Coordinates of C-alpha atoms in Angstrom, one line a residue:
M23 CA -7.7 81.3 254.7
K24 CA -6.8 77.9 252.1
R25 CA -7.3 77.8 249.2
P26 CA -9.5 75.0 247.7
D27 CA -7.9 71.7 246.8
F28 CA -9.5 71.7 243.2
P29 CA -8.3 71.9 239.9
L30 CA -7.5 75.2 238.0
T31 CA -9.4 73.9 235.4
P32 CA -11.7 71.4 234.7
S33 CA -9.7 69.7 231.7
S34 CA -6.0 69.9 233.1
P35 CA -5.0 67.1 234.8
E36 CA -3.6 67.3 238.1
R37 CA 0.1 67.8 238.1
R38 CA 2.4 65.3 239.8
P39 CA 5.6 65.5 241.1
A40 CA 6.9 62.6 239.2
D41 CA 6.0 64.8 236.1
V42 CA 8.3 67.5 237.3
T43 CA 10.6 65.4 237.5
S44 CA 10.9 63.5 233.9
L45 CA 10.7 66.8 232.6
S46 CA 14.2 67.9 234.1
S47 CA 15.2 65.1 233.3
R48 CA 14.3 65.3 229.6
R49 CA 16.3 68.4 229.4
E50 CA 19.1 66.8 231.1
D51 CA 18.8 64.1 228.3
A52 CA 18.7 66.6 225.4
E53 CA 21.5 68.7 226.6
S54 CA 23.4 65.5 226.8
T55 CA 23.0 64.4 223.6
R56 CA 23.9 67.8 222.3
P57 CA 27.1 68.4 220.9
K58 CA 29.2 70.1 223.5
R59 CA 31.4 72.6 221.9
A60 CA 34.9 72.8 223.1
K61 CA 36.2 75.3 225.3
E62 CA 38.5 77.7 224.0
S63 CA 41.5 77.6 226.4
P64 CA 43.1 81.0 226.5
Q65 CA 46.4 79.2 226.1
K66 CA 45.0 77.9 222.6
S67 CA 44.1 81.5 221.2
R68 CA 47.8 82.8 222.2
P69 CA 49.2 81.5 219.0
A70 CA 46.4 82.6 216.8
R71 CA 46.9 86.1 218.0
K72 CA 50.5 85.7 217.1
A73 CA 50.1 84.9 213.9
E74 CA 47.6 87.3 213.5
K75 CA 50.1 89.7 214.3
Q76 CA 52.9 88.0 211.7
S77 CA 50.9 88.4 208.8
P78 CA 51.6 91.4 206.6
T79 CA 49.1 94.0 206.8
R80 CA 46.9 95.5 204.2
K81 CA 49.6 98.2 204.0
T82 CA 52.6 96.2 204.1
R83 CA 51.0 94.2 201.1
E84 CA 50.9 97.3 198.8
T85 CA 54.3 98.3 199.5
G86 CA 55.5 94.8 198.7
V87 CA 53.5 95.0 195.7
A88 CA 55.0 98.7 194.8
R89 CA 58.4 97.7 195.1
R90 CA 57.9 94.8 193.0
Q91 CA 56.2 97.1 190.3
R92 CA 59.3 99.0 190.6
E93 CA 61.5 96.6 190.1
E94 CA 59.9 95.2 187.2
A95 CA 60.1 98.7 185.4
A96 CA 63.7 98.9 186.1
D97 CA 64.5 95.9 184.6
A98 CA 62.0 96.6 181.8
R99 CA 64.2 99.7 181.3
M100 CA 67.4 98.1 181.2
A101 CA 66.4 95.6 178.9
L102 CA 64.8 98.3 176.3
R103 CA 68.3 100.5 176.8
E104 CA 70.2 96.9 176.0
A105 CA 68.0 96.5 172.7
K106 CA 68.2 99.9 171.7
K107 CA 72.3 99.3 172.6
A108 CA 71.9 96.3 170.3
R109 CA 70.2 97.6 167.6
K110 CA 72.8 100.3 167.2
A111 CA 75.5 98.4 167.3
F112 CA 73.5 96.2 164.1
E113 CA 72.8 99.4 162.4
R114 CA 76.6 100.9 162.5
N115 CA 77.8 97.0 161.5
E116 CA 75.5 97.5 158.5
V117 CA 76.5 100.7 157.7
R118 CA 80.0 99.8 157.6
R119 CA 79.8 96.5 155.8
F120 CA 77.2 98.6 153.2
T121 CA 79.8 101.7 153.0
A122 CA 83.0 99.5 152.4
R123 CA 83.2 99.9 148.7
V124 CA 82.7 103.4 149.4
R125 CA 85.6 103.7 151.8
R126 CA 87.9 101.9 150.0
R127 CA 87.0 104.1 146.9
R128 CA 87.8 107.4 148.7
Q129 CA 90.8 105.7 150.3
A130 CA 92.0 104.9 146.6
W131 CA 91.4 108.6 145.6
A132 CA 93.3 110.1 148.6
A133 CA 96.2 107.6 147.7
A134 CA 96.1 109.0 144.2
L135 CA 95.8 112.7 145.6
V136 CA 98.7 112.0 148.2
S137 CA 101.1 110.2 145.1
L138 CA 100.4 113.1 143.0
L139 CA 100.7 116.3 145.2
A140 CA 104.0 114.7 146.5
V141 CA 104.8 114.1 142.8
G142 CA 103.9 117.8 142.3
V143 CA 106.1 118.6 144.9
F144 CA 109.0 116.8 143.6
V145 CA 108.8 118.1 140.0
V146 CA 108.5 122.0 142.0
V147 CA 111.5 120.9 143.9
G148 CA 113.3 119.8 141.1
V149 CA 112.5 122.6 138.9
F150 CA 112.8 125.7 140.6
S151 CA 115.6 124.5 143.2
P152 CA 119.2 125.3 143.0
V153 CA 120.1 122.2 144.4
M154 CA 118.5 119.9 141.7
R155 CA 120.4 121.4 138.9
V156 CA 123.2 119.8 137.2
Q157 CA 126.5 120.4 138.0
T158 CA 128.9 117.7 136.9
I159 CA 128.9 115.5 134.4
T160 CA 130.7 111.5 134.6
V161 CA 131.7 109.2 131.8
T162 CA 132.3 105.6 132.6
G163 CA 133.5 102.3 130.7
T164 CA 135.5 104.0 128.3
T165 CA 139.4 102.9 127.5
R166 CA 139.4 103.9 123.8
V167 CA 137.0 106.7 124.1
D168 CA 137.8 110.0 125.6
P169 CA 135.5 111.2 128.6
A170 CA 136.4 114.3 128.2
A171 CA 135.3 114.4 124.6
I172 CA 132.1 113.4 125.4
S173 CA 131.1 115.7 128.1
G174 CA 133.0 118.9 126.6
Q175 CA 129.8 118.5 124.5
L176 CA 127.1 118.7 126.8
T177 CA 128.7 121.6 128.4
D178 CA 124.7 123.2 127.6
Q179 CA 123.3 120.6 130.0
I180 CA 125.3 122.3 133.0
G181 CA 122.8 124.1 134.9
Q182 CA 119.7 122.6 133.9
P183 CA 117.2 121.3 136.3
L184 CA 117.9 117.5 136.7
P185 CA 114.4 116.6 135.8
L186 CA 114.6 118.6 132.9
V187 CA 118.2 117.5 131.5
D188 CA 117.8 117.3 127.2
I189 CA 118.1 113.3 126.8
G190 CA 118.1 113.6 123.3
R191 CA 121.0 116.1 123.5
I192 CA 123.0 113.5 125.2
E193 CA 122.2 110.7 123.1
E194 CA 122.9 112.5 120.1
V195 CA 126.4 113.2 121.1
L196 CA 126.6 109.9 122.3
R197 CA 126.1 108.1 118.9
R198 CA 128.4 110.1 116.8
Q199 CA 130.9 107.7 118.7
T200 CA 131.6 105.1 116.6
L201 CA 133.3 103.2 119.3
I202 CA 130.3 103.1 121.6
E203 CA 128.3 100.1 121.2
S204 CA 125.7 100.9 123.9
Y205 CA 125.1 103.3 126.7
S206 CA 123.1 104.1 129.4
I207 CA 121.9 107.3 131.3
E208 CA 121.8 108.1 135.0
S209 CA 120.4 111.2 137.0
R210 CA 121.9 110.7 140.2
P211 CA 120.1 113.4 142.5
P212 CA 120.8 116.0 143.9
N213 CA 123.5 117.0 140.9
G214 CA 124.5 114.6 138.7
L215 CA 124.5 113.4 135.8
I216 CA 126.4 109.8 134.9
L217 CA 126.8 108.3 131.2
H218 CA 127.7 104.7 131.5
V219 CA 129.3 103.6 128.2
V220 CA 129.8 100.0 126.9
E221 CA 132.6 100.3 124.0
R222 CA 132.8 97.9 121.0
Q223 CA 135.3 95.2 121.3
P224 CA 137.4 93.8 118.5
I225 CA 137.0 90.6 117.5
V226 CA 139.1 89.6 113.8
Y227 CA 141.3 91.8 111.7
I228 CA 141.7 92.3 108.3
P229 CA 144.5 93.5 106.3
V230 CA 144.0 96.8 104.5
G231 CA 147.0 98.5 102.7
T232 CA 149.9 97.9 104.6
K233 CA 147.9 98.2 107.9
F234 CA 146.0 96.1 109.7
E235 CA 142.0 97.3 111.0
L236 CA 140.8 95.6 114.4
I237 CA 136.8 95.3 113.6
D238 CA 133.9 94.0 116.0
A239 CA 131.3 91.7 115.3
A240 CA 129.4 94.2 113.3
G241 CA 132.3 95.4 111.5
V242 CA 132.9 98.3 113.0
T243 CA 136.8 99.6 112.5
I244 CA 138.2 99.7 116.3
E245 CA 141.7 100.3 115.7
S246 CA 144.1 100.8 113.0
R247 CA 148.0 99.1 113.0
P248 CA 150.6 99.0 111.3
E249 CA 152.2 95.6 112.7
N250 CA 150.2 92.1 112.6
P251 CA 147.6 91.7 115.3
G252 CA 148.6 88.1 116.3
D253 CA 146.3 88.0 119.3
Y254 CA 143.1 88.3 116.8
P255 CA 142.3 86.2 114.2
L256 CA 142.2 87.1 110.8
I257 CA 139.0 86.9 108.2
R258 CA 138.8 86.4 104.4
V259 CA 135.4 87.2 103.2
P260 CA 134.4 88.7 99.5
K261 CA 134.9 91.9 99.3
D262 CA 131.5 92.8 98.5
E263 CA 130.5 90.5 102.0
A264 CA 132.5 92.5 104.1
K265 CA 129.5 93.5 106.3
G266 CA 127.3 90.7 104.2
V267 CA 126.1 87.6 105.7
A268 CA 129.2 86.0 104.8
Y269 CA 130.9 88.0 107.3
A270 CA 127.9 87.8 110.1
S271 CA 127.8 83.8 110.0
A272 CA 131.6 83.6 110.1
I273 CA 131.3 85.7 113.3
E274 CA 128.6 84.1 114.5
V275 CA 130.8 80.8 114.4
L276 CA 133.2 82.5 116.0
Q277 CA 131.1 83.5 118.6
S278 CA 129.7 80.1 119.5
L279 CA 133.1 78.6 120.0
P280 CA 134.5 77.7 123.3
A281 CA 137.2 80.0 124.6
D282 CA 139.6 77.0 124.6
L283 CA 138.9 76.8 120.8
R284 CA 138.4 80.2 119.7
S285 CA 141.8 80.9 121.4
R286 CA 143.7 79.3 119.0
I287 CA 142.1 80.1 115.7
S288 CA 144.3 82.1 113.8
E289 CA 142.2 82.5 110.4
I290 CA 138.7 81.9 109.8
S291 CA 137.2 82.4 106.5
A292 CA 134.0 82.6 104.5
S293 CA 132.5 82.6 101.0
T294 CA 128.8 82.4 101.8
A295 CA 127.3 81.4 104.8
D296 CA 127.2 77.8 104.6
D297 CA 131.1 77.3 104.4
V298 CA 132.9 78.7 107.0
T299 CA 136.4 77.3 107.4
Y300 CA 138.5 78.0 110.5
V301 CA 142.7 77.0 110.9
F302 CA 144.0 76.3 114.2
G303 CA 147.1 78.3 114.4
D304 CA 149.4 76.3 116.8
T305 CA 148.9 73.2 114.8
G306 CA 147.5 74.1 111.2
Q307 CA 144.8 71.7 111.5
R308 CA 141.6 73.3 109.7
V309 CA 138.1 72.5 110.2
F310 CA 135.6 72.6 107.8
W311 CA 132.2 74.1 109.7
G312 CA 129.9 74.9 107.6
S313 CA 127.1 77.1 108.2
S314 CA 126.3 78.4 111.5
D315 CA 123.6 76.0 112.3
D316 CA 123.8 73.2 115.3
A317 CA 126.6 74.9 116.8
A318 CA 126.4 72.9 119.9
L319 CA 126.6 69.2 118.4
K320 CA 129.3 70.4 115.8
V321 CA 131.5 71.4 119.2
R322 CA 130.9 67.9 120.7
A323 CA 131.7 65.9 117.5
L324 CA 134.9 68.3 117.1
S325 CA 136.0 67.8 120.7
G326 CA 135.6 64.1 119.9
L327 CA 137.4 63.7 116.7
L328 CA 140.3 66.6 118.4
A329 CA 140.6 63.9 121.0
N330 CA 140.7 60.5 119.0
W331 CA 143.2 61.8 115.9
P332 CA 145.3 64.0 117.6
P333 CA 147.8 66.7 115.7
G334 CA 150.0 64.5 113.3
T335 CA 147.3 61.8 112.9
A336 CA 144.8 64.6 110.7
N337 CA 145.3 67.5 109.5
E338 CA 141.3 68.0 108.2
Y339 CA 138.0 67.7 110.4
D340 CA 134.9 67.8 108.8
V341 CA 132.1 68.6 111.0
S342 CA 129.6 70.8 108.3
S343 CA 127.2 67.4 108.3
K344 CA 126.5 66.7 112.0
D345 CA 125.3 63.3 110.9
N346 CA 128.5 62.4 109.0
V347 CA 132.2 64.2 110.5
V348 CA 135.1 63.0 108.2
V349 CA 138.9 63.3 109.3
R350 CA 141.5 63.8 106.6

């Protein structure tokens, strides 16, 4: 039975094939105007997957962070240790600098203590050791003095400890020897004692009765001879000036002359300290010297006079005034 050809509803228009065609074309047009998604090919997705495999995972990232933290902590600990070492070194230097004075004081005290102990040991050994006791007494520098006469008076010092020798006793014995001008005492370890003596030397002579006495610069009689000692000059001074200023002035003049002039003098005299006169024994010429002042100037003046007025042309030379010399 055929359906009747009438519209389904009175209001709906009749659909035509042309309308169906237009709808489909519209859909196609709309689809053509829409942006098409790029189709992902399997070849393009592979690199993404590879990159995704190469990127660190969360666990890997955490491991790297922990390692860096450990390294930083180790560096911090090392820096802390270095800082502690530097601080300790600085503190040691500061302590050493501030305690240098104390150390020097301690060293000085230690050196003094060691020296004191050494001296103490030396004294103990010198006093109590038999090796350091006097066994020999030697006298040197004597020609007129008998050394045995000196050492014979010091037998009480034999056996004494060398540091405890009685120096006063030795000096007393030496001072009794009038021919000794000076002396020195030397201790020579381990058991020797040496007395160095300088004897008095005669410089002039004076007649005493029938004899002639050799005397030194201090007026001490060194020797008495029966004959005239021609190798020394005769000195003439007043009796009360035998050891006074006149004698001292004459001796000072004699000692100030050069050896070539002094050896020619046969006689020297002085009544006061300002009128010293001497005579050359080989020519008999007399020199009026005056006082002992300005000896160097007078020696030069006399040398000039002797050169210009040799023996036979002058008998007297007066240089008592350095500014006005006289030849007669």
